[in-house]
Coordinates of C-alpha atoms in Angstrom, one line a residue:
M161 CA -61.5 58.8 -32.2
E162 CA -62.9 58.9 -29.8
A163 CA -65.3 56.0 -29.8
S164 CA -62.2 54.0 -30.4
T165 CA -60.8 55.1 -26.6
S166 CA -63.6 54.3 -25.0
T167 CA -63.5 50.8 -26.5
V168 CA -60.2 50.2 -25.3
S169 CA -60.8 51.4 -21.7
Q170 CA -63.6 49.1 -21.3
T171 CA -62.0 46.3 -22.5
S172 CA -58.5 46.6 -21.0
A173 CA -58.2 44.6 -17.4
Q174 CA -58.2 46.4 -14.0
A175 CA -54.5 46.6 -12.4
H176 CA -54.1 45.3 -9.0
D177 CA -51.4 45.4 -6.4
L178 CA -48.9 42.4 -6.0
P179 CA -49.7 41.3 -2.6
T180 CA -46.3 40.7 -0.2
T181 CA -47.3 37.9 1.5
H182 CA -45.1 34.6 1.3
F183 CA -46.9 31.3 1.0
Y184 CA -45.1 28.1 0.1
S185 CA -46.5 25.3 -1.6
I186 CA -46.2 21.6 -1.7
E187 CA -47.1 19.5 -4.6
Y188 CA -48.2 16.2 -2.6
P189 CA -48.5 13.4 -5.2
G190 CA -51.5 12.5 -4.0
Y191 CA -55.6 13.2 -3.4
V192 CA -55.8 15.2 -0.4
R193 CA -59.0 15.8 1.7
P194 CA -59.8 18.7 3.9
E195 CA -60.2 16.3 6.6
S196 CA -56.5 14.2 5.8
V197 CA -54.6 17.1 5.7
T198 CA -53.2 16.2 9.2
K199 CA -52.1 12.6 7.8
A200 CA -50.6 14.5 4.6
V201 CA -48.1 16.9 6.9
H202 CA -47.6 13.8 9.1
S203 CA -46.5 11.5 5.8
L204 CA -43.8 14.5 5.3
G205 CA -42.3 14.2 8.8
G206 CA -44.3 16.7 10.9
Q207 CA -44.9 20.5 10.6
S208 CA -41.0 20.9 12.0
S209 CA -39.5 19.1 8.8
I210 CA -41.8 21.4 6.5
D211 CA -40.5 24.1 8.6
R212 CA -36.9 23.4 8.3
A213 CA -37.2 22.9 4.8
F214 CA -38.6 25.8 3.5
R215 CA -36.3 28.1 6.1
R216 CA -34.7 31.0 4.8
N217 CA -30.7 30.7 3.6
A218 CA -31.5 26.7 4.9
P219 CA -28.6 24.4 3.8
R220 CA -29.0 21.8 1.1
E221 CA -29.3 19.0 3.2
D222 CA -32.1 20.6 5.3
S223 CA -33.9 21.6 1.8
L224 CA -34.8 18.2 1.0
L225 CA -38.8 16.6 2.0
E226 CA -39.1 13.0 2.7
L227 CA -42.4 11.6 1.7
N228 CA -43.3 8.7 3.7
L229 CA -46.5 6.9 2.4
R230 CA -46.0 4.4 5.4
P231 CA -44.8 6.7 8.1
D232 CA -45.1 3.9 10.8
N233 CA -43.2 1.3 9.4
P234 CA -39.4 1.9 9.4
F235 CA -38.6 -0.4 6.2
S236 CA -40.8 1.9 4.2
H237 CA -38.4 3.9 1.7
P238 CA -39.2 7.6 1.2
L239 CA -39.8 9.9 -1.9
L240 CA -37.6 12.3 -2.1
G241 CA -39.0 16.0 -2.9
D242 CA -37.0 18.7 -3.7
L243 CA -37.7 22.6 -3.5
V244 CA -37.2 24.7 -6.4
P245 CA -37.8 28.3 -6.7
T246 CA -41.3 29.6 -8.4
N247 CA -43.0 32.9 -8.8
N248 CA -46.7 31.8 -8.6
L249 CA -49.7 33.6 -6.9
L250 CA -51.6 32.2 -4.7
L251 CA -55.7 33.2 -5.9
K252 CA -59.0 33.3 -3.3
V253 CA -61.2 31.8 -5.5
V254 CA -64.8 32.5 -4.1
K255 CA -68.0 30.9 -5.8
R256 CA -71.4 32.9 -4.7
K257 CA -74.6 30.6 -5.4
L258 CA -77.3 33.5 -6.5
K259 CA -81.0 32.2 -6.6
Q260 CA -83.6 33.5 -9.1
P261 CA -86.7 33.8 -8.0
P262 CA -89.5 31.1 -9.8
P263 CA -91.2 32.2 -12.8
P264 CA -94.6 33.5 -11.9
D265 CA -97.7 30.6 -12.0
D266 CA -99.7 31.9 -14.9
G267 CA -100.3 28.5 -16.7
S268 CA -97.9 29.1 -19.6
H269 CA -95.1 27.3 -17.4
K270 CA -96.6 24.0 -15.3
E271 CA -93.0 22.4 -15.3
E272 CA -91.0 25.2 -14.5
V273 CA -93.4 26.1 -11.1
G274 CA -91.7 25.5 -7.8
K275 CA -87.9 25.4 -9.6
E276 CA -85.2 28.1 -8.6
D277 CA -82.5 28.8 -11.2
I278 CA -79.0 28.7 -9.5
V279 CA -76.3 31.0 -11.2
G280 CA -72.6 30.7 -10.0
E281 CA -70.9 34.1 -9.5
Y282 CA -67.0 33.6 -9.4
T283 CA -64.4 36.3 -7.8
A284 CA -60.5 35.3 -7.8
V285 CA -58.2 37.5 -5.5
A286 CA -54.3 37.4 -5.2
I287 CA -53.8 36.5 -1.5
G288 CA -49.9 36.4 -1.5
V289 CA -47.3 34.9 -3.6
I290 CA -45.2 31.7 -3.5
P291 CA -41.2 31.7 -3.7
K292 CA -40.5 28.2 -2.9
T293 CA -42.9 24.8 -4.0
A294 CA -41.6 21.3 -3.1
R295 CA -41.9 18.9 -6.3
F296 CA -41.8 15.1 -6.0
R297 CA -40.6 14.1 -9.6
S298 CA -38.1 11.4 -8.9
M299 CA -38.7 7.2 -9.1
A300 CA -39.9 6.0 -6.0
D301 CA -37.0 3.6 -4.8
F302 CA -37.8 -0.1 -4.6
Q303 CA -40.0 -1.6 -1.7
Y304 CA -39.2 -4.6 0.4
Q305 CA -40.9 -5.3 3.5
P306 CA -39.3 -8.5 5.6
S307 CA -41.6 -10.5 8.3
Q308 CA -43.0 -8.6 10.6
E309 CA -42.7 -11.6 13.2
D310 CA -39.1 -11.6 12.8
P311 CA -36.9 -10.6 16.3
L312 CA -35.1 -8.2 14.1
S313 CA -38.2 -6.4 12.9
K314 CA -39.2 -6.2 16.2
L315 CA -36.0 -4.6 17.3
R316 CA -36.0 -1.8 14.8
R317 CA -39.8 -1.0 15.6
A318 CA -38.7 -0.8 19.2
M319 CA -35.9 1.8 18.2
S320 CA -37.7 3.9 16.5
A321 CA -40.4 4.2 19.1
L322 CA -37.9 4.4 21.9
D323 CA -39.2 1.4 23.5
V324 CA -36.7 0.4 26.3
E325 CA -38.4 -2.9 27.5
G326 CA -38.7 -3.9 23.8
I327 CA -34.8 -3.7 22.7
R328 CA -33.9 -5.2 26.1
E329 CA -36.2 -8.4 25.3
Y330 CA -34.4 -8.7 21.8
R331 CA -32.6 -11.9 22.1
I332 CA -30.0 -13.4 19.2
T333 CA -32.1 -16.3 17.9
Q334 CA -30.2 -19.7 16.9
E335 CA -30.1 -19.9 13.2
R336 CA -32.3 -22.3 11.2
E337 CA -31.2 -23.6 7.8
D338 CA -34.6 -23.2 6.7
Y339 CA -33.9 -20.7 3.6
T340 CA -36.8 -21.7 1.8
V341 CA -40.5 -23.0 3.3
D342 CA -43.3 -24.6 1.3
D343 CA -46.1 -21.5 0.0
P344 CA -49.2 -23.0 -1.8
S345 CA -49.8 -19.5 -2.8
A346 CA -45.6 -18.5 -4.0
M347 CA -45.7 -18.4 -7.8
D348 CA -44.0 -21.4 -9.6
V349 CA -40.3 -20.5 -10.2
D350 CA -37.8 -22.1 -11.1
I351 CA -34.8 -22.6 -7.9
D352 CA -32.0 -24.4 -8.2
P353 CA -32.3 -27.8 -6.7
E354 CA -28.7 -27.8 -5.0
L355 CA -30.3 -24.4 -2.8
V356 CA -33.7 -26.8 -1.7
G357 CA -31.8 -29.9 -1.0
R358 CA -33.0 -31.8 -4.0
A359 CA -30.9 -34.3 -5.9
H360 CA -32.9 -34.3 -9.6
P361 CA -33.3 -31.3 -11.8
E362 CA -36.8 -32.9 -12.7
A363 CA -38.0 -31.3 -9.2
Q364 CA -36.9 -28.1 -9.5
H365 CA -40.4 -26.8 -10.0
S366 CA -42.2 -26.2 -6.2
N367 CA -44.2 -23.8 -5.0
Q368 CA -41.4 -22.6 -2.7
R369 CA -40.6 -18.9 -1.1
S370 CA -37.3 -17.3 0.1
N371 CA -37.1 -17.5 3.8
L372 CA -33.3 -16.0 3.6
R373 CA -34.2 -13.1 6.3
L374 CA -33.3 -10.8 4.2
F375 CA -33.4 -7.0 5.6
P376 CA -33.6 -4.0 3.0
P377 CA -30.7 -1.5 3.1
P378 CA -31.6 2.0 3.6
I379 CA -31.7 2.6 -0.5
F380 CA -31.8 0.7 -3.2
S381 CA -31.0 2.7 -6.1
R382 CA -29.5 6.2 -6.4
Q383 CA -31.2 6.6 -10.2
G384 CA -33.7 9.2 -9.2
I385 CA -34.5 10.0 -12.9
P386 CA -35.2 7.8 -15.4
Q387 CA -33.0 7.4 -18.6
N388 CA -33.8 6.9 -22.3
Y389 CA -31.7 3.9 -22.9
N390 CA -32.3 3.7 -26.7
F391 CA -30.8 0.3 -27.3
K392 CA -29.2 0.0 -30.2
S393 CA -26.8 -3.3 -31.6
N394 CA -23.5 -3.1 -32.2
P395 CA -23.7 -3.0 -35.8
M396 CA -19.8 -4.5 -35.6
S397 CA -21.0 -7.3 -34.3
V398 CA -21.6 -10.8 -36.0
T399 CA -23.0 -13.9 -34.9
T400 CA -20.9 -17.0 -34.8
T401 CA -21.4 -20.6 -34.0
V402 CA -19.5 -22.3 -31.2
V403 CA -19.2 -25.9 -30.3
D404 CA -19.7 -26.5 -26.6
E405 CA -16.4 -29.3 -25.8
R406 CA -18.1 -30.9 -22.8
T407 CA -21.5 -31.3 -24.3
G408 CA -21.1 -31.1 -27.8
E409 CA -24.2 -28.6 -28.4
E410 CA -24.0 -26.0 -30.5
K411 CA -24.9 -22.3 -29.7
K412 CA -24.4 -18.7 -31.1
R413 CA -22.9 -15.9 -30.2
L414 CA -22.1 -12.5 -30.9
I415 CA -18.6 -11.5 -31.7
N416 CA -17.4 -8.0 -31.9
K417 CA -15.0 -8.1 -34.8
S418 CA -14.2 -4.4 -34.1
R419 CA -13.0 -5.1 -30.4
W420 CA -9.7 -3.4 -29.3
K421 CA -6.9 -5.9 -28.7
G422 CA -4.7 -4.7 -26.1
F423 CA -1.0 -5.4 -25.9
G424 CA 2.1 -5.1 -23.4
P425 CA 5.0 -6.6 -22.4
T426 CA 5.4 -10.0 -20.6
S427 CA 5.7 -9.8 -17.0
V428 CA 7.2 -12.2 -14.7
S429 CA 7.8 -12.5 -11.1
F430 CA 11.1 -12.9 -8.7
A431 CA 9.7 -16.4 -8.2
E432 CA 9.3 -17.7 -11.4
K433 CA 11.7 -20.1 -13.5
G434 CA 13.2 -19.0 -16.7
V435 CA 12.5 -15.7 -18.9
P436 CA 10.5 -15.6 -21.9
T437 CA 12.3 -15.8 -25.1
K438 CA 10.3 -14.3 -28.2
P439 CA 7.1 -12.2 -27.3
P440 CA 3.5 -13.1 -27.7
S441 CA 1.7 -14.7 -30.5
N442 CA -0.8 -11.8 -30.5
V443 CA 1.9 -9.4 -30.7
E444 CA 4.3 -11.1 -33.4
E445 CA 1.1 -11.2 -35.6
V446 CA 1.3 -7.8 -35.7
R447 CA 5.2 -7.1 -36.2
N448 CA 4.9 -6.1 -39.8
Q449 CA 2.3 -3.3 -39.4
Y450 CA 4.5 -0.7 -37.3
D451 CA 7.7 0.6 -38.4
Q452 CA 10.8 -1.7 -38.7
T453 CA 13.4 1.0 -38.2
L454 CA 12.4 1.8 -34.2
V455 CA 12.2 -2.4 -33.7
Q456 CA 15.8 -2.8 -35.4
R457 CA 16.9 0.2 -33.0
L458 CA 15.2 -0.9 -29.6
E459 CA 17.4 -4.7 -30.4
E460 CA 20.0 -2.6 -31.1
H461 CA 19.8 -0.8 -27.8
F462 CA 18.7 -4.2 -25.8
R463 CA 22.2 -5.8 -27.0
S464 CA 24.4 -3.0 -26.1
R465 CA 22.6 -3.2 -22.4
P466 CA 20.5 -6.0 -21.1
I467 CA 18.2 -3.6 -19.0
W468 CA 16.3 -0.3 -18.7
T469 CA 13.8 1.7 -17.3
R470 CA 11.6 3.3 -19.2
A471 CA 12.7 6.8 -19.2
A472 CA 16.2 5.4 -19.7
L473 CA 15.3 4.0 -23.2
L474 CA 12.9 6.5 -24.5
S475 CA 15.6 8.9 -23.4
Q476 CA 17.9 7.7 -26.9
F477 CA 15.5 8.6 -29.2
T478 CA 13.9 11.7 -30.5
P479 CA 10.8 13.2 -28.8
A480 CA 9.0 11.9 -31.7
Q481 CA 9.9 8.4 -31.9
A482 CA 9.7 8.3 -27.9
R483 CA 6.1 9.5 -28.7
E484 CA 5.4 7.1 -31.2
I485 CA 7.3 4.3 -29.3
H486 CA 4.8 5.1 -26.2
N487 CA 1.4 5.2 -28.1
S488 CA 1.9 2.0 -30.4
K489 CA 1.7 -0.4 -27.5
V490 CA 3.4 -2.8 -29.9
L491 CA 7.2 -2.0 -30.4
L492 CA 8.4 -3.0 -26.6
P493 CA 6.6 -6.0 -26.0
L494 CA 8.2 -7.0 -29.4
T495 CA 11.5 -6.4 -27.7
C496 CA 11.5 -7.0 -23.9
Y497 CA 10.0 -8.4 -20.9
V498 CA 9.1 -6.9 -17.4
F499 CA 9.9 -8.1 -13.8
G500 CA 6.9 -7.3 -11.7
D501 CA 8.1 -7.2 -8.7
G502 CA 11.7 -8.1 -7.0
P503 CA 15.2 -5.7 -7.5
W504 CA 14.6 -5.3 -11.3
R505 CA 10.8 -4.2 -10.5
D506 CA 9.5 -2.3 -13.7
T507 CA 12.5 -2.5 -16.2
M508 CA 12.4 -3.8 -19.4
V509 CA 14.8 -6.5 -20.1
R510 CA 15.8 -8.4 -23.5
F511 CA 14.6 -11.3 -24.3
G512 CA 16.2 -14.5 -22.9
Y513 CA 18.3 -12.7 -20.6
D514 CA 17.8 -13.8 -16.9
P515 CA 19.4 -11.2 -14.4
R516 CA 19.5 -13.9 -11.6
Q517 CA 21.6 -15.6 -13.1
D518 CA 24.2 -13.0 -14.1
P519 CA 26.1 -11.5 -11.6
Q520 CA 27.1 -8.2 -13.2
A521 CA 23.5 -7.5 -13.7
R522 CA 23.8 -6.0 -10.1
F523 CA 24.7 -2.5 -12.1
Y524 CA 21.0 -2.7 -13.7
Q525 CA 19.3 -2.8 -10.2
K526 CA 16.6 -0.3 -9.8
L527 CA 16.0 2.1 -6.5
Y528 CA 13.2 3.9 -5.5
F529 CA 12.3 6.7 -2.9
R530 CA 9.2 8.2 -2.2
N531 CA 8.7 12.0 -2.2
L532 CA 6.1 12.6 -0.2
N533 CA 6.4 16.6 -1.2
H534 CA 5.8 15.4 -4.8
P535 CA 1.5 15.1 -6.1
I536 CA 0.7 11.8 -7.4
G537 CA -2.9 13.0 -8.3
R538 CA -3.1 14.0 -12.5
A539 CA -4.0 17.5 -12.0
S540 CA -7.5 18.7 -13.7
V541 CA -7.4 20.1 -16.9
V542 CA -7.8 23.3 -16.1
S543 CA -4.8 23.3 -13.7
R544 CA -2.7 22.1 -16.7
R545 CA -3.7 24.7 -19.3
Q546 CA -2.9 27.4 -16.8
E547 CA 0.4 26.0 -16.0
S548 CA 1.1 25.0 -19.6
R549 CA 0.5 28.7 -20.7
T550 CA 2.6 29.9 -17.4
L551 CA 5.5 28.0 -18.4
A552 CA 5.5 29.4 -22.0
A553 CA 5.1 32.8 -20.6
S554 CA 8.0 32.5 -18.6
M555 CA 9.8 30.1 -20.6
N556 CA 13.7 31.4 -20.5
R557 CA 15.8 28.6 -21.7
S558 CA 16.1 27.0 -25.4
L559 CA 14.2 23.9 -26.8
G560 CA 17.8 22.3 -26.9
E561 CA 18.9 22.8 -23.2
Q562 CA 15.3 21.1 -22.4
A563 CA 16.1 18.1 -24.6
R564 CA 19.3 17.8 -23.3
D565 CA 17.7 18.1 -19.6
D566 CA 15.1 15.2 -20.9
R567 CA 17.8 12.8 -22.0
R568 CA 19.5 13.0 -18.7
S569 CA 16.3 12.9 -16.3
H570 CA 17.3 9.4 -16.0
I571 CA 21.0 9.9 -14.1
F572 CA 22.4 10.8 -10.9
D573 CA 25.1 12.7 -10.3
G574 CA 24.4 14.0 -6.9
V575 CA 25.0 17.9 -8.1
T576 CA 21.8 18.3 -10.4
L577 CA 18.2 17.2 -9.9
S578 CA 16.9 16.0 -12.8
S579 CA 13.4 14.8 -11.3
E580 CA 11.7 15.2 -8.4
T581 CA 11.1 11.3 -8.5
A582 CA 14.2 9.3 -6.9
A583 CA 14.2 6.0 -9.6
F584 CA 17.4 5.3 -10.8
Q585 CA 19.2 2.2 -12.2
L586 CA 22.7 1.9 -10.3
C587 CA 24.6 2.0 -14.1
D588 CA 23.1 5.0 -14.1
I589 CA 24.2 6.7 -11.3
T590 CA 27.4 8.7 -12.3
D591 CA 28.3 10.7 -8.3
P592 CA 31.6 9.4 -7.6
M593 CA 31.3 8.2 -4.0
L594 CA 28.3 6.5 -5.0
K595 CA 30.2 5.0 -7.8
R596 CA 33.0 4.0 -6.0
M597 CA 30.6 2.0 -3.5
I598 CA 28.5 0.5 -6.6
E599 CA 31.6 -0.9 -7.9
E600 CA 32.8 -2.9 -4.7
E601 CA 32.7 -6.5 -5.0
E602 CA 33.3 -7.3 -1.6
D603 CA 29.8 -7.8 -0.4
V604 CA 28.9 -9.2 -3.7
R605 CA 26.4 -12.4 -3.1
E606 CA 26.5 -16.0 -4.4
S607 CA 23.2 -15.8 -5.4
C608 CA 20.5 -13.6 -6.1
N609 CA 18.4 -12.1 -3.4
E610 CA 14.5 -11.7 -3.9
R611 CA 14.8 -8.2 -1.8
D612 CA 18.4 -7.2 -2.7
G613 CA 19.5 -8.5 -5.2
W614 CA 23.1 -9.3 -6.0
F615 CA 24.1 -7.3 -3.1
S616 CA 24.1 -7.7 0.7
S617 CA 21.6 -6.1 2.4
R618 CA 24.7 -3.8 4.8
A619 CA 26.1 -2.9 1.3
L620 CA 22.7 -2.0 -0.5
E621 CA 21.6 -0.3 2.8
R622 CA 24.6 1.8 2.7
I623 CA 23.8 3.0 -0.9
K624 CA 20.7 3.9 -0.1
T625 CA 21.8 6.0 2.9
V626 CA 24.0 8.3 0.8
L627 CA 21.4 8.1 -2.9
R628 CA 18.7 8.9 -0.4
H629 CA 20.5 11.8 1.5
K630 CA 21.6 13.3 -1.1
F631 CA 19.0 13.5 -3.5
F632 CA 16.6 15.0 -0.7
A633 CA 19.1 17.4 -0.3
L634 CA 18.6 18.9 -3.8
L635 CA 15.3 18.7 -3.1
E636 CA 16.0 21.0 0.0
G637 CA 18.0 23.3 -2.3
Y638 CA 21.3 22.3 -1.7
V639 CA 24.5 19.7 -2.3
A640 CA 25.1 17.2 0.7
T641 CA 29.0 16.9 0.2
D642 CA 30.7 13.5 0.9
E643 CA 32.4 14.2 4.3
E644 CA 28.2 14.5 5.6
C645 CA 27.7 11.1 4.2
L646 CA 30.3 9.6 5.7
K647 CA 29.3 10.8 8.8
L648 CA 26.0 9.2 7.9
L649 CA 27.6 6.0 7.3
E650 CA 29.8 6.1 10.6
Q651 CA 26.9 7.3 12.6
Q652 CA 24.8 4.2 11.0
N653 CA 27.4 1.4 11.2
G654 CA 27.5 2.2 15.6
T655 CA 23.8 1.5 16.0
K656 CA 22.6 -1.9 16.0
A657 CA 23.0 -3.9 13.2
I658 CA 19.3 -4.8 10.8
R659 CA 18.4 -7.8 11.1
P660 CA 17.3 -9.6 8.0
F661 CA 13.7 -10.3 7.5
S662 CA 12.4 -14.1 8.8
R663 CA 9.5 -14.6 6.6
R664 CA 10.0 -14.7 2.8
P665 CA 8.4 -11.6 1.1
R666 CA 5.4 -12.4 -1.1
P667 CA 5.6 -11.9 -4.7
G668 CA 4.3 -9.5 -6.2
K669 CA 4.4 -7.1 -3.9
H670 CA 4.7 -3.5 -4.8
N671 CA 7.3 -2.4 -2.2
M672 CA 10.0 -4.9 -2.6
A673 CA 12.4 -2.9 -3.9
K674 CA 11.2 0.3 -3.7
G675 CA 13.3 1.4 -0.6
A676 CA 9.9 1.9 1.0
M677 CA 10.3 -1.0 3.7
P678 CA 10.1 -0.4 7.3
V679 CA 13.7 -0.7 7.9
E680 CA 14.2 2.0 5.5
D681 CA 11.9 4.5 6.6
A682 CA 13.7 3.8 10.2
A683 CA 16.9 4.7 8.8
A684 CA 15.0 8.1 7.1
L685 CA 14.1 8.7 10.4
R686 CA 17.4 8.5 11.6
L687 CA 19.0 10.2 9.2
R688 CA 16.9 13.5 9.4
A689 CA 17.3 13.9 12.9
T690 CA 21.0 13.4 12.9
L691 CA 20.9 16.4 11.0
E692 CA 18.8 18.3 12.7
R693 CA 21.0 17.5 16.0
N694 CA 24.0 18.6 13.7
A695 CA 23.0 20.8 12.6
A696 CA 21.7 22.5 16.3
M697 CA 25.6 21.5 17.6
N698 CA 26.6 23.7 14.7
R699 CA 24.6 26.9 15.3
G700 CA 26.0 26.3 19.1
F701 CA 29.1 26.0 18.4
R702 CA 29.3 29.1 16.0
E703 CA 26.9 31.3 18.8
S704 CA 29.7 30.2 21.6
T705 CA 32.5 31.4 19.4
I706 CA 31.3 34.7 18.9
E707 CA 30.4 35.4 22.2
G708 CA 34.0 34.2 23.4
G709 CA 35.2 36.7 20.6

């Protein structure tokens, strides 16, 4: 037992204290000799850049090292190095050379006489720890060297060296159209004959090099880590032969048979003449693949009402049916087309029905107001999950009431706020005051207008004024009275008449019928200022009444 204990004690390593001195390491991607340490530090940006990168609690933008192998060339792109935490030890290794005395000259070792054996003795001592290490593991960026004799190259070097005289000597030279020059040492490449001014394609092989005087951007590639491409051909692709109609040449192409074919309603602009009378051929081909009952119900709704908004039409179906109509992407293109601009923008219209020819179509015009407080961007997945949990926990209404609310989201009655966005057709406005204004026939145009539809500019502006005031009043939590709206209309009549736009709106613009034109923005500001002024006057009247009492 004693023998084994002594054996273990003799073979165990000696314990040493861990040093407390901190060092920092740079894994330089090159061979650095002792006499070239100064050059290596200069290529890293100098000692100040290294100290700033290794500083404790340095921000991320400072904890980057840039290694420029051509530090005196302003067009050289550097290598990017990252600082990573490490737990390494810095060892000081000392090699001592011990000379053994030569063997005695007794004649037995004639060849070894005068020679000395050198025996090395190594000692390693830990002198510090390395908590941070700079590593250059990312790929080098592409390098491009422009001509050093170009005036812009000279200006760039003068700016880097803060050479005032060199900057003042810069002049913008006259552009010469020598975009390609002959160079016997250039590679034999194919250049488009139109670029070099040759008329015959057979003369395109020449020793030419580009002289476009292109200067490199700050960075060519943002990809720092190589990716495993692992290319695989699409198993659903088949080789087909295609004949060029112009030359008659046969070419082989790969056709993806599983490619998704998009479907959508036919879109027309207000300026186009005529409307679609049937669905597109690619949609008609897949008609029998979908539920014919839903197709028939959609056709019945379009026969009873020729123009619908998407929300109004889907509210006529059960949630499951509305979801199927939305997900199929084919049922709506089979039964309607859409307007891309004008008074019926983003509405679905029955095939063959042209609202620009029917004055009764004015009741189906769409009004839209922007709500700046309504979030446009889609919430994240986490936010949507949290909102769904909160909604499920705090839900105190029945599903039947929610379904009824969803079915009335496209209707505006002036009392109930069913949606945070104001997008209503005139026929879906049931507010008594607005309904009377909509049904007036005095201000109906003889021909349809691209901006105001069948209404005159004055009549449509009055409808928008009342609708905007009542809708935003509901957003603020109170119901606007008809008396308030009448006062606003009286004040609007007293203001300067709005001049019609002299220029014709361009087709395809999204703000043609949204109510977001400059005139309406000005009207909204006037309404807001009037309301604030009336509220201040009412407060002052009540205060004076109280003081008098």
